[in-house]
XYZ file of C-alpha atoms in Angstrom:
254
model
C -0.065 0.472 -0.070
C 1.123 3.404 -0.934
C 1.005 5.007 2.500
C 2.164 7.796 2.433
C -0.883 8.848 -0.577
C -3.297 7.883 2.371
C -3.350 8.333 5.983
C -4.897 6.476 8.743
C -4.978 6.823 12.289
C -7.220 5.154 15.109
C -7.833 7.293 18.429
C -9.718 6.986 21.128
C -12.447 5.080 19.724
C -12.186 7.401 16.132
C -10.490 6.415 13.170
C -9.295 9.228 10.907
C -8.575 9.031 6.689
C -7.281 11.653 5.421
C -5.926 12.460 1.639
C -2.042 12.881 1.064
C -1.859 14.245 -1.896
C -2.080 18.043 -1.369
C 0.759 19.474 -4.416
C -2.911 18.019 -6.868
C -4.821 19.254 -4.646
C -5.705 14.909 -3.621
C -7.235 14.435 -7.221
C -7.940 10.890 -8.069
C -5.186 8.499 -8.975
C -5.075 5.273 -9.409
C -2.570 4.745 -6.277
C -4.078 7.119 -4.455
C -7.521 5.399 -4.475
C -6.182 1.903 -4.718
C -4.869 3.115 -1.266
C -7.367 4.286 -0.472
C -9.181 1.565 -0.810
C -7.080 -0.462 1.349
C -7.506 1.569 4.220
C -11.433 1.292 4.319
C -10.531 -2.500 4.594
C -7.557 -1.708 7.944
C -11.011 0.628 9.107
C -13.188 -1.922 9.259
C -11.237 -4.747 10.583
C -10.303 -2.420 13.345
C -13.230 -1.954 13.912
C -13.644 1.627 15.713
C -17.615 3.348 16.217
C -16.046 6.492 13.640
C -14.464 7.310 11.268
C -13.251 10.723 9.739
C -12.851 11.901 5.776
C -10.466 14.212 5.930
C -7.958 15.764 3.255
C -4.665 17.371 3.561
C -3.586 20.288 1.585
C -6.209 24.025 -0.214
C -8.696 21.451 -1.524
C -10.303 18.330 -0.265
C -10.331 16.641 -4.382
C -10.901 18.520 -7.304
C -11.749 14.567 -7.706
C -9.781 12.403 -11.746
C -6.757 14.062 -12.741
C -7.695 15.630 -16.374
C -3.885 16.260 -16.849
C -3.618 11.778 -16.439
C -6.490 11.016 -18.728
C -4.887 13.425 -21.175
C -1.200 11.944 -20.919
C -2.705 8.767 -21.713
C -1.950 7.827 -24.575
C -5.659 7.678 -26.597
C -6.369 3.857 -27.803
C -5.102 3.315 -23.663
C -7.388 6.065 -22.128
C -10.474 3.350 -21.956
C -8.910 1.331 -19.773
C -6.881 4.327 -17.450
C -10.965 5.208 -16.811
C -12.707 1.972 -15.798
C -9.283 2.125 -13.349
C -9.349 4.947 -12.456
C -14.036 5.013 -12.381
C -14.134 1.273 -10.965
C -11.483 2.314 -7.776
C -13.321 5.035 -7.021
C -17.085 3.868 -7.188
C -15.383 0.402 -4.497
C -14.109 3.060 -2.160
C -17.664 4.587 -2.119
C -19.099 1.166 -2.266
C -16.779 0.298 0.410
C -17.702 3.651 2.835
C -21.634 2.927 2.095
C -21.795 -0.446 4.226
C -19.089 0.436 6.440
C -20.914 -0.506 9.739
C -20.193 2.735 11.287
C -21.260 6.608 10.894
C -18.880 7.972 8.619
C -18.473 11.724 9.095
C -16.608 14.129 5.726
C -14.999 16.742 6.691
C -14.777 18.962 3.536
C -12.609 22.187 2.598
C -11.243 24.434 -0.035
C -12.881 22.465 -3.745
C -14.433 19.208 -4.631
C -15.027 18.788 -7.550
C -15.685 16.274 -10.589
C -15.612 12.425 -9.036
C -14.882 13.344 -5.026
C -18.316 14.584 -4.555
C -18.700 10.694 -4.535
C -16.216 10.461 -1.357
C -18.539 12.569 0.791
C -21.714 11.696 -0.231
C -20.698 8.584 0.475
C -19.646 9.723 3.846
C -23.059 9.420 6.517
C -22.094 13.544 7.685
C -20.466 16.369 6.134
C -19.406 19.207 7.874
C -18.342 21.564 5.585
C -15.270 25.148 5.914
C -17.769 28.018 4.799
C -15.025 28.259 1.866
C -16.324 25.272 0.699
C -17.624 24.736 -2.765
C -19.065 21.327 -4.296
C -18.646 21.550 -8.855
C -18.953 19.077 -11.372
C -17.176 20.325 -14.380
C -18.336 17.760 -16.690
C -20.105 19.891 -19.538
C -16.822 21.875 -19.389
C -14.122 18.954 -19.670
C -16.145 16.762 -22.135
C -16.886 14.126 -19.842
C -19.541 12.703 -18.180
C -20.804 11.998 -14.572
C -19.358 10.053 -12.685
C -18.417 9.545 -8.499
C -22.121 8.868 -7.778
C -23.293 12.881 -9.680
C -26.348 11.056 -11.005
C -26.832 7.312 -8.516
C -26.087 9.682 -5.244
C -26.970 12.768 -5.140
C -30.629 13.517 -6.611
C -31.229 11.905 -3.617
C -30.069 14.384 -1.269
C -30.646 17.459 -2.609
C -33.497 16.691 -5.285
C -33.509 16.014 -9.378
C -33.796 19.462 -10.190
C -31.025 21.026 -8.435
C -28.788 18.026 -9.936
C -29.692 18.443 -12.767
C -28.629 22.694 -12.635
C -26.324 21.947 -10.984
C -24.480 19.165 -14.005
C -26.080 21.089 -17.254
C -24.675 24.896 -16.016
C -21.517 23.736 -13.882
C -22.333 25.320 -12.099
C -21.141 26.014 -8.182
C -23.044 24.652 -5.089
C -21.809 26.749 -2.453
C -21.738 26.202 1.459
C -23.692 28.068 2.352
C -26.099 26.524 -0.323
C -24.571 23.023 -0.213
C -25.952 23.497 4.168
C -29.691 24.548 3.470
C -30.072 21.562 0.385
C -29.121 18.860 2.519
C -25.709 17.881 1.458
C -23.581 19.486 4.611
C -25.099 18.702 7.601
C -23.090 21.486 9.732
C -20.749 23.930 8.980
C -18.095 24.448 10.819
C -16.029 28.100 11.456
C -12.649 29.018 8.838
C -10.700 27.158 9.212
C -11.787 24.368 12.196
C -13.329 21.265 10.000
C -11.264 18.537 10.737
C -12.208 18.980 14.545
C -15.325 19.781 14.877
C -16.249 16.737 11.999
C -14.122 14.540 15.241
C -16.212 16.232 17.797
C -18.822 15.162 15.631
C -18.029 11.498 15.213
C -16.775 11.227 19.029
C -20.111 12.206 19.410
C -21.183 9.102 17.312
C -18.495 7.911 19.932
C -20.757 7.845 23.233
C -24.501 6.263 21.353
C -25.761 2.683 21.495
C -23.187 1.192 18.953
C -26.436 -1.822 17.681
C -28.391 1.254 17.643
C -25.948 3.489 15.728
C -24.907 -0.667 12.949
C -29.782 -0.040 12.734
C -30.303 3.217 12.287
C -26.846 2.992 9.553
C -28.581 -0.149 7.768
C -32.734 1.906 7.969
C -31.142 4.908 7.136
C -28.360 4.216 3.862
C -29.352 4.232 -0.039
C -28.983 0.712 -1.008
C -26.036 -0.343 -1.999
C -27.189 -2.538 -4.148
C -29.484 0.201 -6.298
C -26.311 2.778 -5.559
C -24.131 -0.010 -7.539
C -26.163 -0.698 -10.238
C -26.057 3.646 -10.575
C -22.675 3.612 -10.850
C -21.840 0.807 -12.472
C -23.871 2.811 -15.795
C -21.652 6.261 -14.994
C -18.831 4.302 -15.051
C -19.976 2.339 -18.593
C -21.863 5.833 -20.157
C -17.840 7.690 -18.928
C -15.947 5.355 -20.070
C -17.916 5.459 -23.373
C -17.363 9.541 -23.581
C -13.925 9.522 -22.857
C -12.579 8.147 -26.304
C -14.675 10.873 -27.428
C -13.445 13.621 -30.068
C -14.898 16.703 -26.995
C -13.025 14.853 -24.763
C -10.465 15.468 -26.622
C -10.842 18.655 -27.092
C -12.450 20.309 -23.641
C -9.727 18.597 -21.918
C -7.128 20.714 -24.030
C -8.705 23.487 -23.269
C -9.315 23.146 -19.933
C -5.417 22.047 -19.732
C -4.373 25.448 -20.860
C -6.593 28.121 -19.072
C -5.266 25.852 -15.680
């Protein structure tokens, strides 16, 4: 496991998993996703009472690394997309199936497929400057990371479509009002607030918590089918001429 890309700690019954690719805004590449998947296994094996998912650097995560997609030869791009989106889908399902409450500590930018890591957590704490933006219709990609499989249930189909079609940003305050975010932290205190919330979950009766999670979380098999449909569409779109042009235009102004 590439432990440098994902950090893991356990303290007083609360696990913390931290994305650690700050120089690339924690963009999702196969190595990071593999490390994250392996850490999810460790979390389940260690059986904490709650888990916090946080990130180092200026952003929580900017989704799939557009430069990595663009630099992959076109005849190999579909296979690379299968690896990235498939890896992300696997982590999303691992999060949804963890038998403990999960809290996402979100700051900075959350773009593209990284939203799936947020959507898969039970509760979301956000910095007041956090923002959620799809970018798919600008870059020429198809949605992944639960933008179609999970987000409509959370904020409504119309709002989810509006964000994606217009490439609009959902600012932290709006995300809180819409139900995507459950708690707005004071600026710079997102991780601390998330850890405090996870510690609060630690004090609840574990059997009651597990039952509540099982009855309230979205059905993982239904989500898995939706994520698989997203992956198929993403792989088909990533080799298109408009994705080629969209990536080049996006990277030229980055």
